[in-house]
Amino acid sequence: MPIQIFFLIVAAITLISAVMVVTVRRMMHAALWLVLSLFGVALIFALLDASFYAVIQLIVYIGAIAILVIFAVMLTRRVMDDDAAQTNKNWWVALIAVLVVFGGIAATALSWTRLQVGPGIPPGDSILVDFGTALINPQKYAIPFEVSSVLLLAAVIGAIYVAVDRKGGKG
Amino acid sequence: MIPLYWYVLFATALFCIGLFGVLTRKNSVAILMGIELMLNAVNVNLLAFWRYLYADPTVEPTRGLAFVAIVFVAASAEAAVGLALIISAYRRRDTVVAEELDLLKG
Amino acid sequence: MAIETLIWLIPLPPLLAFFVIVLFTHRSRALSHWLALIGAGLAWLASMVIFFQAIGIEDLAQHPLSSAINWLPTGQTALQIGVQVDPLTAISLFFVAWTVFMIFIYSVAYHNYGQPAGDHDHPGLPPHGATVETGHGHSHKVPSVEPLYSRFFAFISLFAFGMFTLVVSDNLLTLFIGWEIMGLCSYLLIGFWYAKPSARDAAVKAFLTTRIGDVVMLLGLAALYVITGSLKYSDILSHTEVLMQPSGILGMSWAGIIGLMLFIGTIGKSAQFPLHVWLPDAMEGPTPVSAMIHAATMVSAGIYLGLRFFPLASMGWQTGEPITATMTVMAVIGAFTALFAATIATAQTDIKRVLAYSTISQLGYMVAALGVGAYVAAAFHLVTHAFFKALLFLGSGSVIHGMEHGVLHTGEKIDPQDMTNMGGLRKKMPVTFWTFVIGGLALSGFPLVTAGFWSKDEILSGAFNSGHLVVFITLALAALLTAFYTMRQITLTFLGQPRTRSAEHASENKWVMTLPLVVLSFFAIAAGWVGIPETFPLLGKISGDWFAEFMGEMVNYLRSERLAGAEGFNYIPLITSLVVALGGLYLGWLVYRRFKAGAADPLQQPLGALYRWMKDKYYIDELYQLVFIRPARWISETFSYQWIDRGLIDGILHAVARFGWWLGERLRFWFDLPVINGAGDASADGVQGMGSWMKGMQTGRVQQYMVTAISVLVVLGVIILYIFSA
């Protein structure tokens, strides 16, 4: 029982802050709400016995990505124009589409009886070691691991290249 | 006991909220925030299924974790490059409003 | 070569002469006339050879000299053309060859060969004379040479070819070809002086009038071919059973109706009433033309046709029976024409016109003779008439020539052909005078010594003996008038004193012109002696009727009866012909011997209005003009041209054109431009519009693209969900 209540509270916080992210006018507020929603997601990860990822979420998403977003907001802020409406025209079309998508997927999910199951045995303590060895095991996930490192490399190079200011000045 | 479908619904809702943000927000950075929400919803979904299918002997136990790792990496890479692009676009066009970046118009 | 091959060669020399003159020698007068004379001479020679051969053959009518070739293959058989010489052909060859040859010689002098070219002579007009310096400053006019000299000889050569072809042919096709060639030459030669409107009109009149007869004749030919399947004389005339069938037309047999149709051809060609109107006008041509074509040969061709197809016209008739319908028509028309033309001749003042009407009258005699069944008499008169009429015409030409000489000398402006301007020419032109007298006496039927007496008497006997008294009396009256007007002509022209200065200065012509006159006058006398009937008192025993025997074979072979005119002798026709001939001659001299220049004709007062009618040809030409010519002109000018051609046909064309134009405009403006152009433009505009509209969708805003994508996806999902789960 308590676990369900816990889950509901965390889900509510996360969802509400997510709504805030997409609706508030001032970008800085949106970024901070994003941080809160990411934190909620981390709690969900913890609920799912994926403690490793809860921590990774905190470090990577909140610690790096959200900070990056905050930097981007600050870098692209215009002078005192944050009070303008932040949603574009025809937002209601998007709302309807989104609601329908949600309704459809939700209806589908609720109709699957296989999703009514409860959790099975929890992962053991060796899960992390197993995960680590799996990542470098050529029969398992070594290749995606390497490819993703290449991806990161490419992203780094690309980001630097795109963002460098050729005229000199702030970089 | 939390049924699996609670997590699925939660992930779906988070995903749709993020989608709404992508489609609706003017500011490009806000769009990126929506994308992050969507990716997080994906992660939640994946981990929920990993946890609930952990008992299934036909499923390799670390598969879900590996998948989430890749999603993390992709999200990071995409956030970095995206924000770099936005900054570059801001420098060139002096705007981050998505509607005003309409060079494909016509 | 065989004698039959020679027959083919008779028509050829004149034809060759025609072609060579036309193509090569027309610039040289001497070459042209020599070629023509040689052509006519060769034809004469061949004709004489054939003639003397033919008269020696027994049963010539049953076995004529003949030669035929296959000409047109028609399936199994072939259409044959060929030549044949039977008695009719033989005597025709004789008189045609002589008269043609004499006339050719005469023409050399008539057209003043050897004279200088005229002062202002125009090709197409008669020559006017040339001025000649005589050395001491004097000049006088002499007759000038005809400008179109060679053309004349070319035409008369072609004509001779046509006549010879007609005479020697053994089938109707070549006969018709010869007939038509002569018609053409008649047109060309009457209109020889084509710059004279009167000559042009006369040529057209001659051609069209004879055409009327020719059309009916051609229908008769076609009918003959259809019924008997052949055009050869021997084939046709042996099909008596077929031809005796009733034709359903006018109740006559086929023989009768075809005979009538062929006779209508004769009416046209031999100038019988009502188609006689062309012959007097044909005197517009030079006198040799009048002599040859309109006296001796072409008009004789009509009688030749009648003689050739007498068996058709008389089919079913025996001597002593009533004559057939066709023969009745012939007798009536012939007798009427004879009297009718003789009355007109009596009132004419132009020397050639008198002779023209005389020709019509004499041809009427021949037609009437055929009509009453006097076949041999008709043939006999044909021969004698050819000689003395040719002689008379050539004589009149000589008179005119002499008068023209006088006109040129004195410069008087008188008509040299008008007899009232002549007189006393017997002293100035003796040879012409005596030959003309011989011819005139022959025409009048002066007893015993002239050929005309014998032939005319035979016709009168034939009419009398066959019981056709109306014909007999008509012909006798015509004979009286003939003698009268002939003597009138001689008296006015030759006797008495010259009435004008031109007549005083007339002079005799060269021997080239007078020699033919002498030759023909010989025949005018002697030709009759071959036909003296056996039953004639005294003389009959001396010479015998060779002619009747020779010609009689023709119809005796075809029918086994002897014909009228050869039975016992009757004095009444003889006495009648003596009375009318001598009486007419005496009266003619009596009335006209004191004719003075400028006086009115002595007949005018006693006859009054009748005289005017006679002089004006009974106004037949005027009647034809009113009844036929004016309506025909109206039809062609107003009806055909204005109303139908310009109004109706052009109107239809214009209407079609206007309609086409209108239709084109409608199609253009109502269909082509709006629909087709419109469709094209509309599709282009439509595509462009749609493109412009769709362009609006490309806003460049990524969020809108995504919204659209998700909306479409949602919609599709809903549809698929409901379709595939329902």
Coordinates of C-alpha atoms in Angstrom, one line a residue, chain C residues 11-366:
Chain C
P11 CA -9.2 8.3 -149.9
L12 CA -5.6 8.4 -148.9
P13 CA -3.9 10.8 -151.2
P14 CA -6.1 13.8 -150.3
L15 CA -5.6 13.0 -146.6
L16 CA -1.9 12.9 -147.0
A17 CA -2.1 16.2 -148.9
F18 CA -4.0 17.7 -146.1
F19 CA -1.4 16.7 -143.4
V20 CA 1.6 17.7 -145.5
I21 CA 0.1 21.1 -146.4
V22 CA -0.9 21.8 -142.8
L23 CA 2.3 20.7 -141.2
F24 CA 5.0 21.7 -143.8
T25 CA 4.1 23.5 -146.9
H26 CA 1.6 26.1 -145.9
R27 CA 3.9 28.9 -146.5
S28 CA 4.4 28.0 -150.2
R29 CA 1.3 28.5 -152.3
A30 CA 2.7 26.6 -155.3
L31 CA 3.7 23.5 -153.2
S32 CA 0.4 23.5 -151.4
H33 CA -1.8 23.6 -154.5
W34 CA 0.4 21.1 -156.3
L35 CA 0.1 18.7 -153.4
A36 CA -3.6 19.1 -153.3
L37 CA -4.0 18.6 -157.0
I38 CA -1.8 15.6 -157.0
G39 CA -3.8 14.2 -154.1
A40 CA -7.1 14.8 -155.9
G41 CA -5.6 13.5 -159.1
L42 CA -4.4 10.3 -157.6
A43 CA -7.8 9.7 -156.0
W44 CA -9.4 10.4 -159.4
L45 CA -7.1 8.0 -161.1
A46 CA -7.8 5.2 -158.6
S47 CA -11.5 5.9 -158.8
M48 CA -11.5 5.6 -162.6
V49 CA -9.5 2.4 -162.5
I50 CA -11.9 0.9 -159.9
F51 CA -14.9 2.2 -161.8
F52 CA -14.0 0.7 -165.2
Q53 CA -13.1 -2.6 -163.5
A54 CA -16.4 -2.6 -161.5
I55 CA -18.7 -2.0 -164.4
G56 CA -17.3 -5.0 -166.2
I57 CA -18.1 -7.4 -163.3
E58 CA -21.3 -9.4 -163.5
D59 CA -23.5 -9.4 -160.5
L60 CA -21.6 -6.6 -158.8
A61 CA -24.4 -5.9 -156.4
Q62 CA -24.4 -9.5 -155.1
H63 CA -20.6 -9.8 -155.1
P64 CA -19.2 -6.4 -154.5
L65 CA -15.5 -5.8 -154.6
S66 CA -14.7 -5.7 -150.9
S67 CA -12.0 -5.9 -148.4
A68 CA -12.3 -5.7 -144.7
I69 CA -9.9 -5.8 -141.7
N70 CA -10.5 -6.5 -138.0
W71 CA -10.4 -3.2 -136.3
L72 CA -11.7 -3.5 -132.8
P73 CA -11.6 -6.8 -131.0
T74 CA -14.9 -7.4 -129.2
G75 CA -14.6 -10.8 -127.4
Q76 CA -14.8 -13.6 -129.8
T77 CA -15.4 -11.6 -132.9
A78 CA -14.1 -8.2 -133.9
L79 CA -15.6 -5.1 -135.3
Q80 CA -14.6 -5.0 -138.8
I81 CA -14.2 -2.0 -141.1
G82 CA -13.6 -2.2 -144.7
V83 CA -14.3 -1.0 -148.2
Q84 CA -16.7 -2.2 -150.8
V85 CA -17.5 -1.3 -154.3
D86 CA -21.0 -2.1 -155.5
P87 CA -22.9 -0.4 -158.3
L88 CA -23.9 2.5 -156.1
T89 CA -20.4 3.1 -154.9
A90 CA -19.1 2.8 -158.5
I91 CA -21.2 5.5 -159.9
S92 CA -20.7 7.7 -156.9
L93 CA -16.9 7.3 -157.2
F94 CA -17.3 8.4 -160.8
F95 CA -19.0 11.6 -160.3
V96 CA -17.3 12.5 -157.1
A97 CA -13.8 11.9 -158.5
W98 CA -14.5 14.1 -161.6
T99 CA -16.2 16.9 -159.9
V100 CA -13.7 17.1 -157.1
F101 CA -10.8 17.1 -159.4
M102 CA -12.3 19.8 -161.6
I103 CA -13.1 21.9 -158.7
F104 CA -9.5 21.6 -157.3
I105 CA -8.1 22.8 -160.6
Y106 CA -10.6 25.6 -160.7
S107 CA -9.7 26.8 -157.2
V108 CA -6.2 27.6 -158.3
A109 CA -7.4 30.3 -160.6
Y110 CA -10.3 31.4 -158.5
H111 CA -8.0 32.3 -155.6
N112 CA -5.9 34.3 -158.0
Y113 CA -2.7 32.2 -157.9
G114 CA 0.1 34.2 -159.4
Q115 CA -1.4 37.6 -158.6
P116 CA 0.4 40.0 -156.3
A117 CA -0.5 40.2 -152.7
G118 CA -3.2 42.8 -152.0
D119 CA -2.8 46.4 -150.7
H120 CA -4.5 45.8 -147.5
D121 CA -5.6 42.3 -147.6
H122 CA -6.4 40.7 -144.3
P123 CA -6.3 37.0 -143.7
G124 CA -9.9 36.1 -143.0
L125 CA -11.3 38.6 -145.4
P126 CA -11.8 38.2 -149.2
P127 CA -9.0 39.8 -151.1
H128 CA -9.6 43.4 -152.2
G129 CA -7.2 43.8 -155.0
A130 CA -3.7 45.1 -155.4
T131 CA -2.5 48.3 -157.0
V132 CA 0.0 47.8 -159.8
E133 CA 2.1 50.5 -161.4
T134 CA 2.1 50.2 -165.2
G135 CA 5.2 52.2 -165.9
H136 CA 3.9 55.5 -167.2
G137 CA 2.8 56.7 -163.8
H138 CA -0.6 55.0 -164.2
S139 CA -1.7 52.5 -161.7
H140 CA -4.7 50.3 -161.7
K141 CA -6.0 47.7 -159.4
V142 CA -5.8 44.0 -160.2
P143 CA -7.2 41.1 -158.3
S144 CA -4.9 40.0 -155.5
V145 CA -4.1 36.5 -154.3
E146 CA -6.1 35.0 -151.5
P147 CA -4.0 35.5 -148.2
L148 CA -5.0 32.1 -146.8
Y149 CA -4.4 30.2 -150.1
S150 CA -2.7 27.1 -148.7
R151 CA -5.3 26.7 -145.9
F152 CA -8.0 26.5 -148.5
F153 CA -6.3 23.6 -150.3
A154 CA -5.7 21.9 -147.1
F155 CA -9.3 22.1 -146.1
I156 CA -10.7 20.9 -149.5
S157 CA -8.2 18.0 -149.5
L158 CA -9.5 17.0 -146.1
F159 CA -13.0 17.3 -147.4
A160 CA -12.2 15.1 -150.4
F161 CA -10.9 12.5 -148.0
G162 CA -14.1 12.6 -146.1
M163 CA -16.3 12.2 -149.2
F164 CA -14.2 9.3 -150.6
T165 CA -14.3 7.6 -147.2
L166 CA -18.0 7.8 -147.1
V167 CA -18.4 6.5 -150.6
V168 CA -16.1 3.5 -150.4
S169 CA -16.9 2.4 -146.8
D170 CA -18.8 -0.8 -146.3
N171 CA -20.1 0.0 -142.8
L172 CA -22.0 2.7 -141.1
L173 CA -19.1 3.6 -138.8
T174 CA -16.7 4.8 -141.4
L175 CA -19.7 6.3 -143.3
F176 CA -20.5 8.4 -140.3
I177 CA -16.8 9.3 -139.9
G178 CA -16.7 10.6 -143.4
W179 CA -20.1 12.3 -142.9
E180 CA -18.8 14.2 -139.9
I181 CA -15.5 15.1 -141.5
M182 CA -17.4 16.7 -144.3
G183 CA -19.6 18.5 -141.8
L184 CA -16.5 19.8 -140.2
C185 CA -15.0 20.9 -143.5
S186 CA -18.2 22.5 -144.5
Y187 CA -18.0 24.6 -141.3
L188 CA -14.4 25.5 -141.9
L189 CA -14.9 26.4 -145.5
I190 CA -18.1 28.3 -145.1
G191 CA -16.4 30.3 -142.5
F192 CA -13.2 30.5 -144.6
W193 CA -13.3 34.3 -144.6
Y194 CA -13.7 34.2 -140.9
A195 CA -13.3 38.0 -140.4
K196 CA -16.7 38.5 -142.0
P197 CA -19.4 38.2 -139.3
S198 CA -21.9 36.9 -141.8
A199 CA -19.6 34.1 -142.8
R200 CA -19.0 33.1 -139.2
D201 CA -22.7 33.1 -138.5
A202 CA -23.4 31.1 -141.6
A203 CA -20.8 28.5 -140.7
V204 CA -22.3 28.0 -137.2
K205 CA -25.7 27.8 -138.7
A206 CA -24.7 25.2 -141.2
F207 CA -23.0 23.1 -138.5
L208 CA -25.8 23.3 -136.0
T209 CA -28.6 22.7 -138.5
T210 CA -27.0 19.6 -139.9
R211 CA -26.2 18.5 -136.4
I212 CA -29.9 18.2 -135.7
G213 CA -30.2 15.7 -138.5
D214 CA -27.0 14.0 -137.4
V215 CA -28.2 13.4 -133.9
V216 CA -31.3 11.6 -135.1
M217 CA -29.2 9.7 -137.6
L218 CA -26.8 8.6 -134.9
L219 CA -29.7 7.3 -132.9
G220 CA -30.8 5.3 -135.9
L221 CA -27.3 3.9 -136.3
A222 CA -27.3 2.9 -132.7
A223 CA -30.6 1.2 -133.0
L224 CA -29.4 -0.7 -136.1
Y225 CA -26.4 -1.9 -134.2
V226 CA -28.5 -3.0 -131.2
I227 CA -31.0 -4.8 -133.4
T228 CA -28.8 -6.4 -136.0
G229 CA -25.5 -6.6 -134.0
S230 CA -23.5 -5.3 -136.9
L231 CA -22.7 -2.0 -138.7
K232 CA -21.9 -3.6 -142.0
Y233 CA -24.3 -2.9 -144.8
S234 CA -24.5 -6.5 -145.9
D235 CA -25.2 -7.8 -142.4
I236 CA -27.8 -5.2 -141.7
L237 CA -29.7 -5.5 -144.9
S238 CA -29.9 -9.2 -144.7
H239 CA -31.6 -9.2 -141.3
T240 CA -35.0 -8.5 -142.8
E241 CA -36.9 -10.7 -140.3
V242 CA -35.5 -8.8 -137.3
L243 CA -36.0 -5.5 -138.8
M244 CA -39.6 -6.2 -139.8
Q245 CA -40.5 -6.5 -136.1
P246 CA -42.9 -3.8 -134.9
S247 CA -41.0 -1.3 -132.9
G248 CA -43.8 0.0 -130.8
I249 CA -43.0 3.5 -131.9
L250 CA -45.7 5.2 -134.0
G251 CA -46.8 1.7 -135.1
M252 CA -43.9 1.3 -137.5
S253 CA -41.6 -1.7 -137.9
W254 CA -38.0 -1.2 -136.8
A255 CA -37.0 -0.9 -140.4
G256 CA -39.5 1.9 -140.9
I257 CA -38.5 3.9 -137.8
I258 CA -34.8 3.5 -138.4
G259 CA -35.3 4.3 -142.1
L260 CA -37.1 7.5 -140.9
M261 CA -34.3 8.4 -138.5
L262 CA -31.7 8.0 -141.2
F263 CA -33.8 10.0 -143.5
I264 CA -33.9 12.8 -140.9
G265 CA -30.1 12.8 -141.2
T266 CA -30.6 13.2 -145.0
I267 CA -33.0 16.1 -144.3
G268 CA -30.3 17.9 -142.5
K269 CA -27.4 17.1 -144.7
S270 CA -29.2 17.5 -148.0
A271 CA -31.0 20.7 -146.9
Q272 CA -34.6 19.5 -147.2
F273 CA -37.5 21.4 -145.5
P274 CA -37.4 22.2 -142.6
L275 CA -33.7 22.0 -142.2
H276 CA -32.9 23.8 -145.4
V277 CA -32.1 27.1 -143.9
W278 CA -28.3 26.6 -143.8
L279 CA -27.7 26.1 -147.5
P280 CA -28.4 29.6 -148.8
D281 CA -26.4 31.1 -146.0
A282 CA -23.6 28.7 -146.9
M283 CA -23.0 30.8 -150.0
E284 CA -20.9 33.0 -147.8
G285 CA -18.0 30.6 -148.6
P286 CA -15.9 30.9 -151.7
T287 CA -17.5 29.6 -154.8
P288 CA -15.5 26.4 -155.2
V289 CA -16.7 25.5 -151.8
S290 CA -20.3 26.1 -152.9
A291 CA -19.7 24.0 -155.9
M292 CA -18.1 21.1 -154.3
I293 CA -19.7 20.9 -150.9
H294 CA -23.0 22.3 -151.5
A295 CA -23.8 21.1 -154.9
A296 CA -21.9 18.1 -156.0
T297 CA -20.7 16.1 -153.0
M298 CA -21.7 16.8 -149.4
V299 CA -25.4 17.3 -150.0
S300 CA -25.2 14.3 -152.3
A301 CA -24.0 12.3 -149.3
G302 CA -27.5 12.6 -147.8
I303 CA -29.0 11.2 -151.0
Y304 CA -26.3 8.5 -151.0
L305 CA -27.4 7.5 -147.5
G306 CA -31.0 7.4 -148.6
L307 CA -30.1 5.2 -151.6
R308 CA -27.9 2.9 -149.5
F309 CA -30.7 2.4 -147.0
F310 CA -33.6 2.4 -149.4
P311 CA -34.2 -1.3 -148.5
L312 CA -34.8 -0.3 -144.9
A313 CA -37.2 2.5 -145.7
S314 CA -39.0 0.3 -148.2
M315 CA -38.9 -2.9 -146.3
G316 CA -42.1 -4.8 -146.9
W317 CA -43.1 -2.8 -149.9
Q318 CA -43.6 -4.3 -153.4
T319 CA -44.1 -2.4 -156.6
G320 CA -47.7 -1.5 -157.1
E321 CA -48.5 -1.7 -153.4
P322 CA -49.1 1.4 -151.2
I323 CA -45.8 2.8 -150.1
T324 CA -44.6 2.5 -146.5
A325 CA -44.9 5.2 -144.0
T326 CA -41.3 6.2 -144.2
M327 CA -41.5 6.4 -148.0
T328 CA -44.6 8.6 -147.7
V329 CA -42.7 11.0 -145.4
M330 CA -39.9 11.1 -147.9
A331 CA -42.2 11.7 -150.9
V332 CA -44.1 14.4 -149.1
I333 CA -41.0 16.2 -147.9
G334 CA -39.2 15.8 -151.2
A335 CA -42.0 17.1 -153.3
F336 CA -42.8 19.9 -151.0
T337 CA -39.2 21.0 -150.8
A338 CA -38.8 20.9 -154.5
L339 CA -41.7 23.3 -155.2
F340 CA -41.0 25.4 -152.1
A341 CA -37.4 26.1 -152.9
A342 CA -38.1 26.6 -156.6
T343 CA -40.5 29.5 -155.7
I344 CA -37.9 31.2 -153.5
A345 CA -35.3 30.8 -156.2
T346 CA -37.4 32.7 -158.6
A347 CA -37.3 35.8 -156.5
Q348 CA -33.6 35.9 -155.7
T349 CA -31.1 38.4 -157.2
D350 CA -27.9 37.0 -155.9
I351 CA -26.5 34.7 -158.6
K352 CA -25.3 32.1 -156.0
R353 CA -28.5 32.2 -154.0
V354 CA -30.5 31.2 -157.0
L355 CA -28.3 28.2 -157.5
A356 CA -28.5 27.4 -153.7
Y357 CA -32.2 27.2 -153.8
S358 CA -32.0 25.3 -157.0
T359 CA -29.9 22.7 -155.3
I360 CA -32.4 22.4 -152.5
S361 CA -35.1 21.9 -155.0
Q362 CA -33.3 19.3 -157.1
L363 CA -32.4 17.4 -153.9
G364 CA -36.1 17.4 -153.2
Y365 CA -36.6 15.7 -156.5
M366 CA -34.3 12.9 -155.6

